[in-house]
Coordinates of C-alpha atoms in Angstrom, one line a residue:
Chain A
L1 CA -34.2 7.5 6.6
A2 CA -38.0 7.5 6.1
K3 CA -39.8 4.5 7.5
T4 CA -41.8 2.5 5.0
T5 CA -44.8 0.3 5.2
Q6 CA -45.7 -2.3 2.6
P7 CA -48.2 -5.2 2.6
I8 CA -46.6 -8.4 3.7
S9 CA -47.8 -10.5 0.8
M10 CA -49.9 -10.4 -2.3
D11 CA -51.2 -13.1 -4.6
S12 CA -51.8 -12.7 -8.3
Y13 CA -52.3 -14.7 -11.5
E14 CA -50.3 -14.8 -14.7
G15 CA -51.2 -12.0 -17.1
Q16 CA -52.6 -9.7 -14.4
E17 CA -51.3 -6.4 -13.3
V18 CA -49.8 -6.2 -9.8
N19 CA -49.8 -3.0 -7.8
I20 CA -47.8 -2.7 -4.6
T21 CA -48.3 0.4 -2.5
C22 CA -45.6 1.7 -0.1
S23 CA -46.4 4.2 2.6
H24 CA -43.7 6.7 3.6
N25 CA -45.4 9.5 5.5
N26 CA -42.2 11.1 6.8
I27 CA -40.4 11.3 3.4
A28 CA -37.9 14.2 3.3
T29 CA -37.5 16.7 0.5
N30 CA -34.3 15.1 -0.8
D31 CA -35.5 11.5 -0.6
Y32 CA -35.9 9.3 -3.6
I33 CA -38.1 6.2 -3.8
T34 CA -36.4 3.1 -5.0
W35 CA -37.8 -0.4 -5.5
Y36 CA -35.9 -3.7 -5.5
Q37 CA -36.8 -7.2 -6.4
Q38 CA -35.3 -10.2 -4.7
F39 CA -35.6 -13.9 -5.7
P40 CA -34.8 -16.6 -3.1
S41 CA -31.1 -16.9 -2.3
Q42 CA -30.2 -14.0 -4.6
G43 CA -29.3 -10.5 -3.9
P44 CA -31.9 -7.8 -4.5
R45 CA -32.0 -6.2 -7.9
F46 CA -32.9 -2.6 -8.7
I47 CA -36.2 -2.2 -10.5
I48 CA -37.1 1.4 -10.6
Q49 CA -36.5 4.8 -8.9
G50 CA -38.4 8.0 -8.8
Y51 CA -38.8 11.3 -7.1
K52 CA -42.3 12.5 -8.1
T53 CA -45.1 11.9 -10.6
K54 CA -44.6 8.8 -12.8
V55 CA -41.7 6.8 -13.9
T56 CA -41.8 4.0 -16.4
N57 CA -39.1 1.6 -17.6
E58 CA -39.2 -1.7 -19.5
V59 CA -39.9 -3.6 -16.3
A60 CA -42.4 -1.5 -14.2
S61 CA -44.0 1.8 -13.5
L62 CA -43.8 3.8 -10.4
F63 CA -46.6 6.2 -9.4
I64 CA -45.9 8.9 -6.9
P65 CA -48.6 11.3 -5.8
A66 CA -48.0 15.0 -5.3
D67 CA -47.6 14.7 -1.5
R68 CA -45.1 11.9 -2.0
K69 CA -46.3 10.2 1.1
S70 CA -46.8 7.0 -0.7
S71 CA -45.8 5.3 -4.0
T72 CA -47.1 2.4 -6.0
L73 CA -45.1 0.0 -8.0
S74 CA -47.0 -1.4 -10.9
L75 CA -45.9 -4.7 -12.6
P76 CA -47.8 -5.2 -15.9
R77 CA -48.9 -8.6 -17.0
V78 CA -47.0 -10.6 -14.5
S79 CA -45.6 -14.1 -15.2
L80 CA -44.6 -16.9 -12.8
S81 CA -41.0 -15.6 -12.9
D82 CA -42.2 -12.4 -11.2
T83 CA -42.7 -14.3 -8.0
A84 CA -40.3 -12.6 -5.6
V85 CA -40.1 -10.2 -2.7
Y86 CA -40.3 -6.5 -3.5
Y87 CA -38.7 -3.9 -1.3
C88 CA -39.5 -0.2 -1.2
L89 CA -36.7 2.1 0.0
V90 CA -36.9 5.8 0.7
G91 CA -33.9 7.9 1.3
A92 CA -31.2 10.1 0.0
I93 CA -27.5 10.1 0.1
N94 CA -26.3 12.2 3.0
E95 CA -22.6 13.1 2.8
A96 CA -22.4 13.8 6.5
A97 CA -24.0 10.7 7.9
G98 CA -23.6 8.2 5.1
N99 CA -26.4 6.2 3.9
K100 CA -27.8 3.3 5.9
L101 CA -30.3 2.2 3.2
T102 CA -32.4 0.1 5.5
F103 CA -34.7 -2.3 3.8
G104 CA -38.1 -2.9 5.3
G105 CA -39.8 -6.3 5.3
G106 CA -40.8 -6.2 1.7
T107 CA -43.9 -7.6 0.0
R108 CA -43.9 -11.2 -1.0
V109 CA -45.6 -11.5 -4.4
L110 CA -46.8 -15.0 -5.5
V111 CA -47.9 -15.3 -9.1
K112 CA -50.1 -18.3 -9.7
P113 CA -50.7 -20.0 -13.1
Chain B
D1 CA -23.5 -11.0 -13.4
S2 CA -24.1 -7.8 -11.4
G3 CA -20.4 -6.8 -11.4
V4 CA -20.2 -7.2 -7.6
T5 CA -18.2 -10.3 -6.7
Q6 CA -18.5 -12.0 -3.4
T7 CA -16.4 -14.9 -2.1
P8 CA -16.8 -17.5 -0.9
K9 CA -20.3 -18.5 -2.1
H10 CA -20.7 -21.0 0.6
L11 CA -19.0 -21.5 3.9
I12 CA -19.5 -24.1 6.6
T13 CA -17.8 -23.6 9.9
A14 CA -18.2 -24.4 13.6
T15 CA -19.2 -22.3 16.6
G16 CA -16.4 -20.2 18.0
Q17 CA -14.6 -19.9 14.7
R18 CA -13.7 -16.8 12.7
V19 CA -14.4 -16.3 9.0
T20 CA -13.7 -13.6 6.5
L21 CA -16.1 -12.7 3.6
R22 CA -14.7 -10.7 0.7
C23 CA -16.4 -8.3 -1.7
S24 CA -15.2 -6.6 -4.8
P25 CA -17.5 -3.7 -5.8
R26 CA -18.6 -2.9 -9.3
S27 CA -16.1 -1.1 -11.3
G28 CA -16.3 2.6 -10.6
D29 CA -18.3 2.2 -7.4
L30 CA -16.8 3.8 -4.3
S31 CA -19.3 2.7 -1.6
V32 CA -19.6 -0.7 -0.2
Y33 CA -22.5 -1.9 2.0
W34 CA -22.8 -5.2 3.9
Y35 CA -26.2 -6.8 4.7
Q36 CA -27.2 -9.9 6.7
Q37 CA -30.2 -11.9 5.7
S38 CA -31.3 -14.7 8.0
L39 CA -33.7 -17.4 6.9
D40 CA -37.0 -15.8 5.8
Q41 CA -35.9 -12.5 7.2
G42 CA -35.5 -9.1 5.7
L43 CA -32.2 -7.5 4.9
Q44 CA -30.4 -6.1 7.9
F45 CA -27.9 -3.3 7.2
L46 CA -24.6 -3.9 8.9
I47 CA -22.1 -1.3 7.7
Q48 CA -21.2 1.1 4.9
Y49 CA -17.8 2.2 3.6
Y50 CA -17.0 5.0 1.2
N51 CA -13.6 5.2 -0.4
G52 CA -12.0 3.4 2.5
E53 CA -13.7 5.2 5.3
E54 CA -16.6 3.9 7.5
R55 CA -19.6 6.1 6.8
A56 CA -22.6 4.4 8.4
K57 CA -23.2 1.6 10.9
G58 CA -26.3 -0.4 11.4
N59 CA -27.0 -3.4 13.7
I60 CA -23.5 -4.8 13.5
L61 CA -22.4 -7.0 16.4
E62 CA -19.2 -6.2 18.2
R63 CA -17.9 -9.6 17.1
F64 CA -18.2 -8.4 13.5
S65 CA -15.9 -6.0 11.8
A66 CA -15.2 -4.8 8.3
Q67 CA -12.9 -2.7 6.3
Q68 CA -12.4 -1.3 2.8
F69 CA -9.0 -1.4 1.3
P70 CA -7.3 1.1 -1.0
D71 CA -8.3 -1.0 -4.1
L72 CA -11.9 -0.6 -2.8
H73 CA -12.5 -4.3 -2.1
S74 CA -14.0 -4.9 1.3
E75 CA -13.9 -7.7 3.9
L76 CA -16.3 -8.6 6.6
N77 CA -14.8 -10.4 9.5
L78 CA -17.1 -12.5 11.7
S79 CA -15.6 -13.9 14.9
S80 CA -16.7 -16.1 17.8
L81 CA -19.3 -17.4 15.5
E82 CA -22.7 -18.6 17.0
L83 CA -25.4 -20.7 15.5
G84 CA -27.5 -17.6 15.0
D85 CA -24.9 -16.1 12.7
S86 CA -25.9 -18.5 10.0
A87 CA -27.3 -16.4 7.2
L88 CA -26.7 -15.0 3.8
Y89 CA -24.4 -12.1 3.8
F90 CA -24.7 -9.7 0.9
C91 CA -22.4 -7.0 -0.3
A92 CA -23.7 -4.1 -2.4
S93 CA -22.0 -1.2 -4.0
S94 CA -23.0 2.1 -5.3
V95 CA -21.3 5.0 -7.1
G96 CA -21.0 6.8 -3.8
L97 CA -21.8 10.0 -2.0
G98 CA -22.2 13.3 -3.7
V99 CA -23.1 11.8 -7.1
M100 CA -26.6 12.2 -8.4
S101 CA -27.7 13.6 -5.0
G102 CA -30.6 11.5 -3.8
A103 CA -29.9 8.5 -6.0
N104 CA -29.2 5.5 -3.9
V105 CA -29.2 2.6 -6.3
L106 CA -27.4 -0.4 -5.0
T107 CA -25.9 -3.2 -7.0
F108 CA -25.9 -6.4 -5.0
G109 CA -23.6 -9.4 -5.2
A110 CA -24.8 -13.0 -5.2
G111 CA -24.1 -13.4 -1.5
S112 CA -22.1 -15.6 0.8
R113 CA -24.0 -18.3 2.6
L114 CA -22.6 -18.9 6.0
T115 CA -23.6 -22.0 7.9
V116 CA -22.4 -22.3 11.5
L117 CA -22.7 -25.8 13.0

């Protein structure tokens, strides 16, 4: 499973765009990039997943450059309720070895009024 | 409601005791994962089961064990409990291996908060 590196924390203000970059230099060909959001005392929640280029859904956008060694989660016009920890996961299902899906430390995003 | 059900939601017990945490995966999901999250810590992967078989093991202590039953629900058994075992224990499920190769979207339950006194 590819090791990921994210900033420990980020502060933002309501209405701003938040961009969180995750580095994954040893990403493998079959690996997907998945982002989760976790509120205090709750289980993580899937936000978005991508393999290459750009993916957008109703919640966020995910930008992946051609070399796939990093990815950026973009949260448009954040609100106070977007204050949470955001985790980047890189990996693929491996039928032989199972899937450990190890979460890194995540990025703690604080949205201020 | 994520579709993943964990019981109990809260559990308080004493050191040396044994507890069992239960997880019912989302309908149709064959894989179950267990994670431990201590206060202000990240999620530590413990173990994964797929269709009743253990498929991956993380930093799970020997005092801990798990299994997945034929109806796909899973139980995490924690024994000889220590103060340091106090944590949130999350169960997650996914469709499973071999489906949408590469996709690894997990659906998490609300967690079981274990307090060891």
